[in-house]
mmCIF file of C-alpha atoms and ligand atoms in Angstrom:
data_model
loop_
_atom_site.group_PDB
_atom_site.id
_atom_site.type_symbol
_atom_site.label_atom_id
_atom_site.label_comp_id
_atom_site.label_asym_id
_atom_site.label_seq_id
_atom_site.Cartn_x
_atom_site.Cartn_y
_atom_site.Cartn_z
ATOM 1 C CA MET C 22 -228.099 -87.765 98.365
ATOM 2 C CA LYS C 23 -229.570 -90.218 96.447
ATOM 3 C CA TYR C 24 -226.506 -92.293 95.750
ATOM 4 C CA ALA C 25 -225.708 -92.057 99.376
ATOM 5 C CA PHE C 26 -228.542 -93.707 100.403
ATOM 6 C CA ILE C 27 -228.231 -96.699 97.818
ATOM 7 C CA THR C 28 -224.705 -97.092 98.817
ATOM 8 C CA PHE C 29 -225.595 -96.930 102.361
ATOM 9 C CA ALA C 30 -228.694 -99.629 101.831
ATOM 10 C CA ILE C 31 -226.318 -101.975 99.850
ATOM 11 C CA VAL C 32 -223.559 -101.712 102.758
ATOM 12 C CA MET C 33 -226.677 -102.639 105.274
ATOM 13 C CA MET C 34 -227.790 -105.633 102.936
ATOM 14 C CA ALA C 35 -223.938 -106.508 102.610
ATOM 15 C CA ALA C 36 -223.646 -106.644 106.276
ATOM 16 C CA ALA C 37 -226.767 -108.661 106.425
ATOM 17 C CA LEU C 38 -225.697 -111.337 103.758
ATOM 18 C CA SER C 39 -222.183 -111.750 105.181
ATOM 19 C CA SER C 40 -223.448 -112.541 108.708
ATOM 20 C CA SER C 41 -225.679 -114.932 107.186
ATOM 21 C CA SER C 42 -223.230 -117.844 107.883
ATOM 22 C CA ASN C 43 -223.247 -117.251 111.275
ATOM 23 C CA SER C 44 -226.383 -115.563 112.380
ATOM 24 C CA HIS C 45 -228.651 -117.204 110.064
ATOM 25 C CA VAL C 46 -227.874 -120.725 110.218
ATOM 26 C CA GLY C 47 -231.267 -121.469 110.476
ATOM 27 C CA ALA C 48 -232.660 -119.428 107.407
ATOM 28 C CA SER C 49 -233.441 -121.641 104.202
ATOM 29 C CA PRO C 50 -231.366 -121.446 101.175
ATOM 30 C CA ARG C 51 -234.088 -120.089 99.494
ATOM 31 C CA ARG C 52 -234.599 -117.199 101.611
ATOM 32 C CA LEU C 53 -230.414 -116.443 101.313
ATOM 33 C CA ILE C 54 -230.604 -116.436 97.708
ATOM 34 C CA LYS C 55 -233.469 -114.457 97.494
ATOM 35 C CA ARG C 56 -231.541 -111.500 99.837
ATOM 36 C CA ALA C 57 -228.550 -112.262 97.418
ATOM 37 C CA MET C 58 -230.803 -111.687 94.479
ATOM 38 C CA THR C 59 -232.244 -108.064 96.155
ATOM 39 C CA ILE C 60 -228.571 -107.265 96.295
ATOM 40 C CA ALA C 61 -227.791 -108.318 92.584
ATOM 41 C CA GLN C 62 -231.262 -106.388 91.728
ATOM 42 C CA CYS C 63 -230.492 -103.039 93.660
ATOM 43 C CA PHE C 64 -226.877 -102.990 91.674
ATOM 44 C CA LYS C 65 -228.586 -103.751 88.310
ATOM 45 C CA ILE C 66 -231.511 -101.067 88.926
ATOM 46 C CA SER C 67 -229.236 -98.525 89.866
ATOM 47 C CA GLY C 68 -226.264 -99.371 87.882
ATOM 48 C CA THR C 69 -227.813 -99.797 84.400
ATOM 49 C CA THR C 70 -227.929 -96.192 83.253
ATOM 50 C CA PRO C 71 -224.903 -94.836 82.107
ATOM 51 C CA GLY C 72 -223.920 -91.492 83.946
ATOM 52 C CA ARG C 73 -227.151 -91.920 86.229
ATOM 53 C CA GLY C 74 -226.501 -95.069 88.304
ATOM 54 C CA PHE C 75 -224.379 -95.014 91.459
ATOM 55 C CA GLN C 76 -220.836 -95.609 91.148
ATOM 56 C CA ALA C 77 -219.686 -99.010 92.716
ATOM 57 C CA VAL C 78 -216.280 -98.385 91.127
ATOM 58 C CA SER C 79 -214.220 -95.632 92.644
ATOM 59 C CA SER C 80 -211.092 -96.036 90.519
ATOM 60 C CA ILE C 81 -209.236 -98.055 87.576
ATOM 61 C CA THR C 82 -205.543 -98.492 87.416
ATOM 62 C CA LEU C 83 -203.803 -100.233 84.407
ATOM 63 C CA GLY C 84 -200.313 -101.515 85.701
ATOM 64 C CA ALA C 85 -199.585 -101.765 81.418
ATOM 65 C CA LEU C 86 -201.328 -101.647 78.561
ATOM 66 C CA ASP C 87 -200.709 -103.290 75.209
ATOM 67 C CA LEU C 88 -201.791 -101.969 72.076
ATOM 68 C CA ASP C 89 -201.185 -103.558 68.800
ATOM 69 C CA PHE C 90 -201.685 -101.705 65.561
ATOM 70 C CA SER C 91 -200.633 -104.318 63.008
ATOM 71 C CA ASP C 92 -204.232 -105.265 61.868
ATOM 72 C CA PRO C 93 -204.494 -103.931 58.241
ATOM 73 C CA ASP C 94 -207.675 -102.297 59.405
ATOM 74 C CA PRO C 95 -206.459 -99.117 60.954
ATOM 75 C CA LEU C 96 -209.728 -98.833 62.950
ATOM 76 C CA LYS C 97 -209.124 -102.464 64.450
ATOM 77 C CA ILE C 98 -206.182 -102.291 67.363
ATOM 78 C CA THR C 99 -205.655 -105.276 69.563
ATOM 79 C CA LEU C 100 -205.460 -104.299 73.076
ATOM 80 C CA SER C 101 -204.778 -106.054 76.535
ATOM 81 C CA SER C 102 -203.989 -105.471 79.966
ATOM 82 C CA PRO C 103 -202.270 -107.977 82.199
ATOM 83 C CA ASP C 104 -202.970 -106.050 85.166
ATOM 84 C CA MET C 105 -206.031 -103.912 85.695
ATOM 85 C CA LYS C 106 -207.003 -103.053 89.232
ATOM 86 C CA VAL C 107 -210.777 -101.721 89.934
ATOM 87 C CA GLY C 108 -211.217 -100.106 92.976
ATOM 88 C CA VAL C 109 -214.752 -100.366 94.431
ATOM 89 C CA ILE C 110 -216.643 -98.938 97.042
ATOM 90 C CA PRO C 111 -216.284 -99.892 100.478
ATOM 91 C CA GLY C 112 -218.783 -102.625 101.670
ATOM 92 C CA LEU C 113 -219.452 -104.104 98.410
ATOM 93 C CA PRO C 114 -220.753 -107.613 99.778
ATOM 94 C CA VAL C 115 -219.214 -110.097 98.028
ATOM 95 C CA PRO C 116 -216.419 -112.475 97.152
ATOM 96 C CA ILE C 117 -216.082 -111.693 93.316
ATOM 97 C CA THR C 118 -214.538 -114.207 91.209
ATOM 98 C CA GLY C 119 -214.708 -113.062 87.787
ATOM 99 C CA ALA C 120 -215.827 -110.028 85.705
ATOM 100 C CA ARG C 121 -216.333 -108.853 82.139
ATOM 101 C CA GLN C 122 -216.516 -105.547 80.875
ATOM 102 C CA ASN C 123 -218.155 -103.145 78.107
ATOM 103 C CA VAL C 124 -215.931 -100.455 78.004
ATOM 104 C CA ILE C 125 -215.798 -97.045 76.307
ATOM 105 C CA LEU C 126 -212.674 -94.894 76.025
ATOM 106 C CA VAL C 127 -213.060 -91.392 76.538
ATOM 107 C CA ASP C 128 -210.499 -88.738 75.951
ATOM 108 C CA LYS C 129 -210.936 -85.007 76.572
ATOM 109 C CA GLY C 130 -215.024 -85.774 76.599
ATOM 110 C CA VAL C 131 -215.107 -87.611 73.348
ATOM 111 C CA GLU C 132 -215.873 -91.334 73.262
ATOM 112 C CA ILE C 133 -213.060 -92.385 70.782
ATOM 113 C CA ALA C 134 -213.213 -96.111 71.019
ATOM 114 C CA THR C 135 -214.982 -99.262 72.626
ATOM 115 C CA PHE C 136 -213.986 -102.740 73.768
ATOM 116 C CA ASN C 137 -215.277 -105.980 75.490
ATOM 117 C CA THR C 138 -213.563 -108.027 77.308
ATOM 118 C CA PRO C 139 -214.405 -111.931 77.765
ATOM 119 C CA TRP C 140 -215.160 -113.260 81.298
ATOM 120 C CA VAL C 141 -211.800 -113.400 83.177
ATOM 121 C CA PRO C 142 -211.099 -114.373 86.852
ATOM 122 C CA GLY C 143 -210.474 -111.709 89.320
ATOM 123 C CA VAL C 144 -209.870 -111.478 93.151
ATOM 124 C CA MET C 145 -211.031 -109.377 95.596
ATOM 125 C CA ASN C 146 -208.047 -108.044 97.545
ATOM 126 C CA GLY C 147 -209.447 -105.452 100.104
ATOM 127 C CA ASN C 148 -211.562 -103.404 98.045
ATOM 128 C CA VAL C 149 -210.027 -103.799 94.751
ATOM 129 C CA LEU C 150 -210.836 -106.189 92.075
ATOM 130 C CA GLU C 151 -207.640 -107.728 90.682
ATOM 131 C CA THR C 152 -208.133 -108.868 87.116
ATOM 132 C CA THR C 153 -207.054 -108.671 83.647
ATOM 133 C CA VAL C 154 -207.997 -107.552 80.219
ATOM 134 C CA GLY C 155 -207.585 -110.257 77.811
ATOM 135 C CA SER C 156 -206.529 -109.658 74.053
ATOM 136 C CA THR C 157 -209.766 -107.895 72.654
ATOM 137 C CA THR C 158 -210.259 -105.705 69.891
ATOM 138 C CA LEU C 159 -210.317 -101.948 70.396
ATOM 139 C CA ASN C 160 -212.859 -100.355 67.768
ATOM 140 C CA VAL C 161 -212.134 -96.929 67.269
ATOM 141 C CA ASN C 162 -214.774 -94.735 66.320
ATOM 142 C CA TYR C 163 -214.949 -93.741 63.216
ATOM 143 C CA ALA C 164 -216.497 -90.440 63.322
ATOM 144 C CA ASN C 165 -213.640 -89.638 66.356
ATOM 145 C CA GLN C 166 -210.723 -91.189 64.518
ATOM 146 C CA ASP C 167 -208.906 -87.467 64.814
ATOM 147 C CA GLN C 168 -209.249 -87.606 68.539
ATOM 148 C CA PHE C 169 -208.246 -91.164 68.660
ATOM 149 C CA SER C 170 -204.845 -89.926 66.853
ATOM 150 C CA ALA C 171 -205.029 -87.099 69.139
ATOM 151 C CA PHE C 172 -204.814 -89.681 71.769
ATOM 152 C CA ILE C 173 -202.006 -91.465 70.288
ATOM 153 C CA ALA C 174 -200.065 -88.500 70.213
ATOM 154 C CA SER C 175 -200.397 -87.498 73.632
ATOM 155 C CA LEU C 176 -199.348 -90.902 74.845
ATOM 156 C CA THR C 177 -196.341 -90.554 72.451
ATOM 157 C CA THR C 178 -195.083 -87.199 73.141
ATOM 158 C CA ASN C 179 -196.071 -86.931 77.003
ATOM 159 C CA PRO C 180 -194.608 -88.232 80.386
ATOM 160 C CA ALA C 181 -198.365 -89.298 81.188
ATOM 161 C CA HIS C 182 -201.922 -88.978 79.772
ATOM 162 C CA THR C 183 -205.045 -88.999 81.538
ATOM 163 C CA PHE C 184 -208.059 -90.485 80.210
ATOM 164 C CA THR C 185 -211.335 -92.116 81.200
ATOM 165 C CA LEU C 186 -212.675 -95.578 80.870
ATOM 166 C CA LYS C 187 -216.424 -95.922 81.448
ATOM 167 C CA GLY C 188 -219.180 -98.400 80.595
ATOM 168 C CA THR C 189 -220.476 -101.643 82.707
ATOM 169 C CA VAL C 190 -218.985 -104.620 84.154
ATOM 170 C CA ASP C 191 -220.677 -107.871 85.168
ATOM 171 C CA VAL C 192 -219.306 -109.585 87.799
ATOM 172 C CA ASN C 193 -219.748 -113.195 89.152
ATOM 173 C CA PHE C 194 -219.781 -113.624 93.005
ATOM 174 C CA THR C 195 -219.969 -116.829 95.175
ATOM 175 C CA LEU C 196 -222.462 -117.054 97.811
ATOM 176 C CA THR C 197 -221.967 -119.575 100.518
ATOM 177 C CA LEU C 198 -225.086 -121.659 101.518
ATOM 178 C CA PRO C 199 -225.752 -123.784 104.597
ATOM 179 C CA PHE C 200 -225.139 -126.830 101.899
ATOM 180 C CA SER C 201 -223.968 -125.361 99.099
ATOM 181 C CA VAL C 202 -222.057 -122.599 97.152
ATOM 182 C CA ARG C 203 -223.762 -120.493 94.276
ATOM 183 C CA THR C 204 -222.236 -118.392 91.821
ATOM 184 C CA ILE C 205 -224.320 -115.150 91.331
ATOM 185 C CA THR C 206 -224.157 -112.769 88.407
ATOM 186 C CA ILE C 207 -224.545 -109.114 88.465
ATOM 187 C CA ASP C 208 -224.709 -107.664 85.518
ATOM 188 C CA GLY C 209 -224.603 -104.090 84.342
ATOM 189 C CA ILE C 210 -222.730 -102.351 86.935
ATOM 190 C CA TYR C 211 -222.128 -98.717 85.938
ATOM 191 C CA PHE C 212 -218.690 -97.388 86.401
ATOM 192 C CA GLU C 213 -216.894 -94.322 85.309
ATOM 193 C CA SER C 214 -213.030 -93.696 86.314
ATOM 194 C CA ASP C 215 -210.015 -91.737 85.126
ATOM 195 C CA VAL C 216 -207.266 -93.419 84.021
ATOM 196 C CA THR C 217 -203.401 -92.325 83.731
ATOM 197 C CA LEU C 218 -200.799 -93.918 81.841
ATOM 198 C CA LYS C 219 -197.297 -93.252 81.466
ATOM 199 C CA GLY C 220 -196.490 -92.140 78.107
ATOM 200 C CA PHE C 221 -193.347 -92.205 75.889
ATOM 201 C CA SER C 222 -192.081 -88.637 76.258
ATOM 202 C CA ASN C 223 -190.965 -87.999 72.763
ATOM 203 C CA PHE C 224 -188.681 -91.274 72.989
ATOM 204 C CA PRO C 225 -186.005 -88.969 74.692
ATOM 205 C CA GLY C 226 -183.360 -91.632 75.408
ATOM 206 C CA ILE C 227 -182.700 -92.760 71.551
ATOM 207 C CA GLN C 228 -179.249 -94.420 71.699
ATOM 208 C CA PHE C 229 -176.920 -95.245 68.810
ATOM 209 C CA VAL C 230 -175.723 -98.706 69.609
ATOM 210 C CA GLU C 231 -174.060 -99.781 66.210
ATOM 211 C CA LEU C 232 -173.554 -99.240 62.689
ATOM 212 C CA ILE C 233 -174.725 -102.350 60.707
ATOM 213 C CA GLU C 234 -173.539 -100.999 57.219
ATOM 214 C CA LYS C 235 -173.589 -97.894 55.298
ATOM 215 C CA THR C 236 -173.727 -97.461 51.487
ATOM 216 C CA GLU C 237 -173.317 -94.553 48.840
ATOM 217 C CA ASN C 238 -174.601 -95.338 45.612
ATOM 218 C CA ALA C 239 -173.144 -94.238 42.409
ATOM 219 C CA ASP C 240 -175.956 -91.524 42.221
ATOM 220 C CA LYS C 241 -174.612 -90.044 45.644
ATOM 221 C CA SER C 242 -177.858 -91.408 47.515
ATOM 222 C CA PHE C 243 -177.006 -93.099 50.371
ATOM 223 C CA THR C 244 -178.487 -95.895 53.225
ATOM 224 C CA ILE C 245 -176.990 -95.867 56.958
ATOM 225 C CA LYS C 246 -178.367 -98.817 58.695
ATOM 226 C CA SER C 247 -177.853 -98.831 62.356
ATOM 227 C CA LYS C 248 -179.054 -100.563 65.525
ATOM 228 C CA VAL C 249 -180.528 -97.794 68.186
ATOM 229 C CA ASN C 250 -181.789 -98.632 71.646
ATOM 230 C CA ILE C 251 -185.018 -96.814 72.720
ATOM 231 C CA LYS C 252 -185.155 -96.896 76.134
ATOM 232 C CA SER C 253 -189.082 -96.753 77.400
ATOM 233 C CA ALA C 254 -190.576 -95.600 80.734
ATOM 234 C CA SER C 255 -193.733 -95.705 79.383
ATOM 235 C CA GLN C 256 -196.281 -98.517 80.799
ATOM 236 C CA LEU C 257 -197.492 -99.306 77.175
ATOM 237 C CA SER C 258 -196.574 -101.956 74.819
ATOM 238 C CA VAL C 259 -197.195 -100.843 71.565
ATOM 239 C CA LYS C 260 -196.773 -102.868 68.232
ATOM 240 C CA MET C 261 -196.694 -100.325 65.479
ATOM 241 C CA GLY C 262 -194.922 -101.702 62.693
ATOM 242 C CA ASP C 263 -192.244 -99.688 60.120
ATOM 243 C CA VAL C 264 -192.605 -96.279 61.216
ATOM 244 C CA ARG C 265 -190.959 -93.127 59.212
ATOM 245 C CA PHE C 266 -189.548 -90.106 60.740
ATOM 246 C CA ASN C 267 -188.421 -86.926 58.220
ATOM 247 C CA THR C 268 -184.624 -86.424 59.396
ATOM 248 C CA PHE C 269 -182.658 -83.565 59.794
ATOM 249 C CA ASP C 270 -179.375 -81.861 61.037
ATOM 250 C CA ALA C 271 -180.487 -81.270 64.733
ATOM 251 C CA VAL C 272 -178.287 -78.116 64.482
ATOM 252 C CA SER C 273 -178.788 -76.336 61.202
ATOM 253 C CA SER C 274 -182.326 -78.044 60.217
ATOM 254 C CA GLU C 275 -180.860 -79.455 56.679
ATOM 255 C CA PRO C 276 -182.968 -81.933 55.509
ATOM 256 C CA ILE C 277 -181.232 -85.423 55.769
ATOM 257 C CA GLY C 278 -183.758 -87.787 54.473
ATOM 258 C CA VAL C 279 -185.835 -90.479 55.799
ATOM 259 C CA THR C 280 -185.174 -92.653 58.853
ATOM 260 C CA THR C 281 -187.439 -95.824 59.153
ATOM 261 C CA LEU C 282 -187.569 -97.206 62.703
ATOM 262 C CA GLU C 283 -188.237 -101.079 61.398
ATOM 263 C CA GLN C 284 -190.811 -102.977 63.168
ATOM 264 C CA LEU C 285 -191.344 -100.491 66.041
ATOM 265 C CA ASN C 286 -192.515 -102.836 68.868
ATOM 266 C CA LEU C 287 -191.793 -100.824 72.165
ATOM 267 C CA VAL C 288 -191.991 -102.748 75.546
ATOM 268 C CA PRO C 289 -191.206 -101.266 79.114
ATOM 269 C CA GLY C 290 -186.890 -101.049 79.491
ATOM 270 C CA ASP C 291 -184.774 -101.632 76.479
ATOM 271 C CA ASN C 292 -185.755 -101.800 72.575
ATOM 272 C CA PHE C 293 -183.405 -102.695 70.434
ATOM 273 C CA ILE C 294 -184.534 -101.498 67.010
ATOM 274 C CA ILE C 295 -183.200 -101.379 63.540
ATOM 275 C CA ALA C 296 -183.088 -97.716 62.131
ATOM 276 C CA VAL C 297 -182.059 -97.244 58.319
ATOM 277 C CA THR C 298 -181.931 -93.501 57.283
ATOM 278 C CA THR C 299 -181.925 -92.975 53.413
ATOM 279 C CA SER C 300 -181.339 -89.644 51.647
ATOM 280 C CA THR C 301 -184.375 -88.524 49.648
ATOM 281 C CA SER C 302 -185.054 -86.241 46.787
ATOM 282 C CA ALA C 303 -185.428 -83.286 49.820
ATOM 283 C CA THR C 304 -181.493 -84.184 50.351
ATOM 284 C CA THR C 305 -179.863 -81.344 48.834
ATOM 285 C CA ASN C 306 -176.012 -82.468 49.337
ATOM 286 C CA PRO C 307 -176.061 -86.336 49.954
ATOM 287 C CA HIS C 308 -172.643 -86.741 49.173
ATOM 288 C CA ASP C 309 -171.550 -84.141 51.890
ATOM 289 C CA ILE C 310 -173.959 -85.291 54.382
ATOM 290 C CA PHE C 311 -172.392 -88.997 53.976
ATOM 291 C CA THR C 312 -169.163 -87.816 54.116
ATOM 292 C CA ARG C 313 -169.889 -85.404 57.394
ATOM 293 C CA VAL C 314 -171.538 -88.359 58.811
ATOM 294 C CA SER C 315 -168.957 -90.804 58.329
ATOM 295 C CA LYS C 316 -166.265 -88.762 59.383
ATOM 296 C CA ASN C 317 -167.413 -86.362 62.219
ATOM 297 C CA GLY C 318 -170.910 -87.796 63.326
ATOM 298 C CA GLU C 319 -174.106 -85.573 63.719
ATOM 299 C CA LYS C 320 -176.954 -85.068 66.073
ATOM 300 C CA PHE C 321 -180.283 -86.311 63.885
ATOM 301 C CA ARG C 322 -183.533 -84.858 64.749
ATOM 302 C CA LEU C 323 -186.464 -87.209 63.770
ATOM 303 C CA LYS C 324 -189.647 -85.727 63.027
ATOM 304 C CA GLY C 325 -193.133 -87.426 62.782
ATOM 305 C CA PHE C 326 -195.289 -86.783 59.371
ATOM 306 C CA ALA C 327 -199.057 -87.693 58.936
ATOM 307 C CA ALA C 328 -197.384 -90.722 56.752
ATOM 308 C CA SER C 329 -195.103 -91.898 59.454
ATOM 309 C CA SER C 330 -197.040 -95.364 59.309
ATOM 310 C CA ALA C 331 -197.299 -96.567 56.022
ATOM 311 C CA THR C 332 -200.338 -98.990 57.097
ATOM 312 C CA ASP C 333 -201.913 -96.822 59.480
ATOM 313 C CA THR C 334 -203.540 -93.315 58.886
ATOM 314 C CA ILE C 335 -204.357 -93.290 62.562
ATOM 315 C CA LEU C 336 -201.425 -94.215 64.097
ATOM 316 C CA GLY C 337 -199.724 -92.102 61.437
ATOM 317 C CA ASN C 338 -201.638 -88.931 62.456
ATOM 318 C CA GLY C 339 -200.632 -89.821 65.834
ATOM 319 C CA ILE C 340 -196.852 -90.136 65.552
ATOM 320 C CA ALA C 341 -197.047 -86.705 63.415
ATOM 321 C CA ALA C 342 -196.547 -84.889 66.832
ATOM 322 C CA VAL C 343 -193.518 -87.111 68.026
ATOM 323 C CA GLU C 344 -189.983 -85.074 67.542
ATOM 324 C CA THR C 345 -186.875 -86.483 68.999
ATOM 325 C CA THR C 346 -182.944 -86.416 68.431
ATOM 326 C CA VAL C 347 -180.250 -89.007 68.326
ATOM 327 C CA ASP C 348 -176.473 -88.629 68.430
ATOM 328 C CA ILE C 349 -174.776 -90.454 65.347
ATOM 329 C CA PRO C 350 -171.032 -91.057 66.424
ATOM 330 C CA ILE C 351 -168.065 -90.845 63.664
ATOM 331 C CA LEU C 352 -168.984 -93.776 61.738
ATOM 332 C CA ASP C 353 -165.579 -94.378 60.214
ATOM 333 C CA LYS C 354 -163.643 -96.202 62.833
ATOM 334 C CA ALA C 355 -159.788 -95.386 62.595
ATOM 335 C CA ALA C 356 -158.437 -98.742 61.218
HETATM 336 C C1 LIG K 8 -219.569 -116.175 85.357
HETATM 337 O O1 LIG K 8 -220.788 -116.324 85.437
HETATM 338 C C2 LIG K 8 -221.395 -116.807 83.756
HETATM 339 C C3 LIG K 8 -222.742 -117.420 83.798
HETATM 340 O O2 LIG K 8 -223.864 -116.279 84.555
HETATM 341 C C4 LIG K 8 -220.343 -117.749 83.358
HETATM 342 O O3 LIG K 8 -220.888 -117.819 81.875
HETATM 343 C C5 LIG K 8 -219.022 -117.299 83.223
HETATM 344 O O4 LIG K 8 -218.374 -118.121 82.678
HETATM 345 C C6 LIG K 8 -218.429 -117.049 84.722
HETATM 346 N N1 LIG K 8 -217.154 -116.482 84.595
HETATM 347 C C7 LIG K 8 -216.388 -116.722 85.654
HETATM 348 C C8 LIG K 8 -214.888 -115.925 85.436
HETATM 349 O O5 LIG K 8 -216.567 -116.929 86.938
#
């Protein structure tokens, strides 16, 4: 009830302010600024206490999200989003020109990471603030890194994942006075909204493109290096670095070795990646396998494990849940 009242009060003030250019031509600039500041004050007072302020933000959608795990510190991930749409309550009075945010990423009720965005321009399109999130550091909450890995696992293995962004947003808006245009900043508007992103669905479409080279060594260990295409329907762009998967025969589950997807940087659409499969000490019959794959082809099953990322434990724990297959065709083409 209180929120409804505050919303009503803002809408009324908004109406008063927006009509100022015609019906209050005679009002002094000082009075108009004072009125604008009253609106700003109302946002601020009601908006600074997370969880208790009124909600000026009704929805957040991310057209895309870029995550970069290549920093040597696993707790530091670089995040950006070229296309963020913040839906605000109807009647928000003002032409917003820019915004910055202090954001907490919440997944399954746990605060797993935070990020702050610098000031960026934004435009209001109806009740939607269209803005971007420039390159910024996503700080993983040290105590909740397992939950962050679970968040990555969910985005990697599911067609979609819903989480929550909450925090505060500061906005600039312009106030047109009879003889000048002022920029006013309202800071600390609380927001909280669910966000759904399309995930990688366990990489369903790994296609073998071509063999680059294959080698069998004197000790019968082997290497098969090929180019694959990972088609991504996700909205995520992710730089993961080298990622390793335990590799098995998909039918018999016989261990084949380890496949490294080199510099696994995924963007929406086609991703041509070098895949190197090598036998390991777990490969019981390397010569048989090498011959079989060369002459008959084989379906490989790739499974993540905790050390899938050699450099990033948080990412590795996230990828551990991934399981997918790739069809290897006959590698020895008839002459
Ligand atoms: C918003 O206003 C602040 C001053 O309050 C200024 O420092 C900042 O550059 C402005 N940002 C934009 C995008 O207009």
